[in-house]
Coordinates of C-alpha atoms in Angstrom, one line a residue:
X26 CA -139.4 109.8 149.6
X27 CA -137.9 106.9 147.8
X28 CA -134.4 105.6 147.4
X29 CA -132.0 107.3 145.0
X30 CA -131.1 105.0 142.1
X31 CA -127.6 103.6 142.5
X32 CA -125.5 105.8 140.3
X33 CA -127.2 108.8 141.3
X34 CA -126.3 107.8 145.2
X35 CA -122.4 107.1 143.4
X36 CA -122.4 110.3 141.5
X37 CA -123.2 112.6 145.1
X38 CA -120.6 110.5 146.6
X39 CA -118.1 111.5 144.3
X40 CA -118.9 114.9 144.1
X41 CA -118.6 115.1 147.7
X42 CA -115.2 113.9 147.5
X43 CA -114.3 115.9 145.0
X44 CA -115.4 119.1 146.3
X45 CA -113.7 118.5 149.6
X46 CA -110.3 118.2 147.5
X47 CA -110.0 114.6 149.0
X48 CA -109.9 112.7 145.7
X49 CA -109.3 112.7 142.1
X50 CA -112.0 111.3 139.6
X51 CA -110.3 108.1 139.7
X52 CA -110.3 108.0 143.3
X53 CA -113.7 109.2 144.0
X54 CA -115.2 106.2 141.5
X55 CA -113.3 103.7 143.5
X56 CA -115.0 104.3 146.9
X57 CA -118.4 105.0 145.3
X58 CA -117.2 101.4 143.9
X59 CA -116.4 99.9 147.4
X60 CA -119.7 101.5 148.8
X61 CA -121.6 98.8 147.1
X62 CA -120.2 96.6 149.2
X63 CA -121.2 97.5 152.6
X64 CA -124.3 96.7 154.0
X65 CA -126.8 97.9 156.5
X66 CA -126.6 95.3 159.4
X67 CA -130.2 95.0 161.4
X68 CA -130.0 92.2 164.1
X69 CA -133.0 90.6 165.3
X70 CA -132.9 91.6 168.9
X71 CA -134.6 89.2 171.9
X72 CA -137.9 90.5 172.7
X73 CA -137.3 93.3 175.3
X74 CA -133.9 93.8 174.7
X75 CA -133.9 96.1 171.6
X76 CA -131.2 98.3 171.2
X77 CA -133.1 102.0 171.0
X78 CA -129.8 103.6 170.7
X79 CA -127.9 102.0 168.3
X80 CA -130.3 99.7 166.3
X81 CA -129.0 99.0 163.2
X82 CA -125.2 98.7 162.3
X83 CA -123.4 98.0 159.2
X84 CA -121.4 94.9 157.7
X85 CA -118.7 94.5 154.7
X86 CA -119.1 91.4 152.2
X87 CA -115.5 89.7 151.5
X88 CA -113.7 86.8 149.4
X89 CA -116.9 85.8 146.9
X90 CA -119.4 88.5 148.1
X91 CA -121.6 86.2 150.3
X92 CA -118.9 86.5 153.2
X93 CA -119.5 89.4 155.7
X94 CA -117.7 90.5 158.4
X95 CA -118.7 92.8 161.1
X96 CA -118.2 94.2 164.5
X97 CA -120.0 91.5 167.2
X98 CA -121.6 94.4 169.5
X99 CA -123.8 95.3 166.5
X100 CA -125.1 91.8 166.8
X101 CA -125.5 92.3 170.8
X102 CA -127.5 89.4 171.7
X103 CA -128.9 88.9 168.6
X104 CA -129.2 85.1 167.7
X105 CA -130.3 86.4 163.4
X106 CA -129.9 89.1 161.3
X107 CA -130.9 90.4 158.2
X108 CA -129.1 92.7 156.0
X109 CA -130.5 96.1 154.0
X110 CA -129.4 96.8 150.1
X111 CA -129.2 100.1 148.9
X112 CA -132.4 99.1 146.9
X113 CA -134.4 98.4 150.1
X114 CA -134.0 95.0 149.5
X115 CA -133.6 92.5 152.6
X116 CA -132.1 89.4 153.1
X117 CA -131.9 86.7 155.8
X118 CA -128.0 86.3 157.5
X119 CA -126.7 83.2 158.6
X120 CA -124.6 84.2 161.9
X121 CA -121.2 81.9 161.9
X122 CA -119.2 82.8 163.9
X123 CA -118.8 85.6 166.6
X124 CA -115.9 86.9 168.7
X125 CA -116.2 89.0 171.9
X126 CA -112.9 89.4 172.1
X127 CA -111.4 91.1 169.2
X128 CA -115.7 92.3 168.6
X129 CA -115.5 90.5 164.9
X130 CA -118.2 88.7 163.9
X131 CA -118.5 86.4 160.2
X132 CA -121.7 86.2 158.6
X133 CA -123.2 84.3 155.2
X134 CA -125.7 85.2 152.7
X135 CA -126.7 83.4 149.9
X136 CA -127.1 86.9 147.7
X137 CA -123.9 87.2 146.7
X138 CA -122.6 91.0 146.5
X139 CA -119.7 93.1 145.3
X140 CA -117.0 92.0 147.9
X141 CA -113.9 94.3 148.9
X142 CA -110.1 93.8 148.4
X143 CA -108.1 93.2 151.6
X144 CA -105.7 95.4 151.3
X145 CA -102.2 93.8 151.3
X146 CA -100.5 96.1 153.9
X147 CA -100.9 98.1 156.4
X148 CA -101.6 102.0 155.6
X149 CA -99.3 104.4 156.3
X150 CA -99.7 107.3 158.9
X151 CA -101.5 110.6 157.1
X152 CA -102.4 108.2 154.3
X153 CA -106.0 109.1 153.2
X154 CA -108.7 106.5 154.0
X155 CA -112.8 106.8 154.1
X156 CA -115.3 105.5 156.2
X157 CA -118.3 103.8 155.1
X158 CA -121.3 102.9 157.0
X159 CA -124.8 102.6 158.1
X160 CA -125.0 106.4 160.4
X161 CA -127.6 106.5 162.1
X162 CA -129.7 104.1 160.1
X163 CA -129.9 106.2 157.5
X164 CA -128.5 104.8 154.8
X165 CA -124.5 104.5 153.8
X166 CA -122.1 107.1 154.2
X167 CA -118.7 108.2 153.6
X168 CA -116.6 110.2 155.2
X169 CA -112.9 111.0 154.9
X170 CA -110.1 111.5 156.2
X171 CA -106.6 110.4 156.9
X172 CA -104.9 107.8 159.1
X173 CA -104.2 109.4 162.6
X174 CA -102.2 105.7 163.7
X175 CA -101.7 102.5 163.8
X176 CA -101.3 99.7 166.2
X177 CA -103.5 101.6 168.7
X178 CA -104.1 99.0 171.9
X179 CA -104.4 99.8 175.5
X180 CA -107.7 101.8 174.7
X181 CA -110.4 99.1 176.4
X182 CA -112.5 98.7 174.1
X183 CA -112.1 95.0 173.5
X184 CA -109.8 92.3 174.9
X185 CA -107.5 92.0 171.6
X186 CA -106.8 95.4 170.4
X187 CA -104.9 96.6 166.9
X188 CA -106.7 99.6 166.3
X189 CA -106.4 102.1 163.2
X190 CA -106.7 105.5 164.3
X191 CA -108.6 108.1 161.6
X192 CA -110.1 111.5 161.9
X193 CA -112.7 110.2 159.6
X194 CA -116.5 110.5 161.3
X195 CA -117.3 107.2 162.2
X196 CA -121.1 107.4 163.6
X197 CA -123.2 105.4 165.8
X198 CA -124.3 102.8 162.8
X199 CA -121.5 103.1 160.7
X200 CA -120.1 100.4 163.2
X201 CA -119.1 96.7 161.4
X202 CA -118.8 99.1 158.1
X203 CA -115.3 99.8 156.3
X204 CA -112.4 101.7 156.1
X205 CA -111.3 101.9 152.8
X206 CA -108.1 103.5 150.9
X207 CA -108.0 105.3 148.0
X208 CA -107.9 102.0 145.5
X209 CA -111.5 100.9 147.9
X210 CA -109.3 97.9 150.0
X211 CA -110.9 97.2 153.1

């Protein structure tokens, strides 16, 4: 079983929107568009340490497309990466820079991909966003919703906290990938 072309993988993803009543055409093209920018994420794990649970992740290329950001525990104590196309293709990841903290972590490849927008404010509450990541290592997927809240801290999840809340599925995998709104702005 091989990988669906591209456009077929964007066409289900739009129709899947679509049919859930959670986009327009326009809409529906945009996160099939931003989808292209999120990556499977698959760390290079110390010998004996692999992560059996959780083993691949996702990550989001920014500014010229050879920028990624991602969430550090994906990298756990990884010390390289590589990164998964929708093509199968793999690449070599240069890890930059990493923070337990606030569980970000920078990344550089020399492939340069389709980057996302930062979007220029914050979303409002019930505004609809979508998910995208690598669930369960199978590939990218979407799922939407709408934003449940913002400014979430206190949780303890990580030191520095400014969490947005959505009732999208967000799957073990899909960690590192995006959340999107309806123009695809990360």
């Amino acid at each position: 079983m091989g990988i669906p072309p591209r456009s077929a993988v964007f066409a289900g993803i739009a129709a899947v929107l679509l049919s859930a009543g959670l986009a327009t055409d326009a809409i529906a093209g945009k996160i099939a568009e931003a989808r292209s920018a999120v990556v499977a994420l698959l760390p290079d794990w110390p010998r004996g340490q692999a992560n059996t649970e959780e083993p691949e992740g996702s990550a989001v290329a920014v500014k010229d497309g050879t920028w990624l950001v991602t969430a550090d525990h994906v990298l756990g104590p990884a010390t390289s990466a590589r990164i998964r196309l929708a093509d199968g293709s793999v690449f070599t990841v240069e890890i930059i820079a990493r923070d337990r903290a606030s569980d970000l972590a920078v990344l550089r490849t020399d492939e340069a991909l389709p980057a996302l927008e930062l979007a220029s404010d914050d979303p409002d509450i019930a505004e609809k966003v979508c998910a995208i990541g690598n669930a369960f290592g199978l590939g990218m997927t979407v799922s939407c919703g709408v934003v449940s809240a913002t400014g979430r801290g206190g949780v303890g999840f990580n030191a520095v906290e400014d969490f947005i809340q959505t009732d999208a599925s967000v799957n073990p995998g899909a960690s590192g990938g995006a959340l999107v709104d309806v123009e695809g702005r990360l």
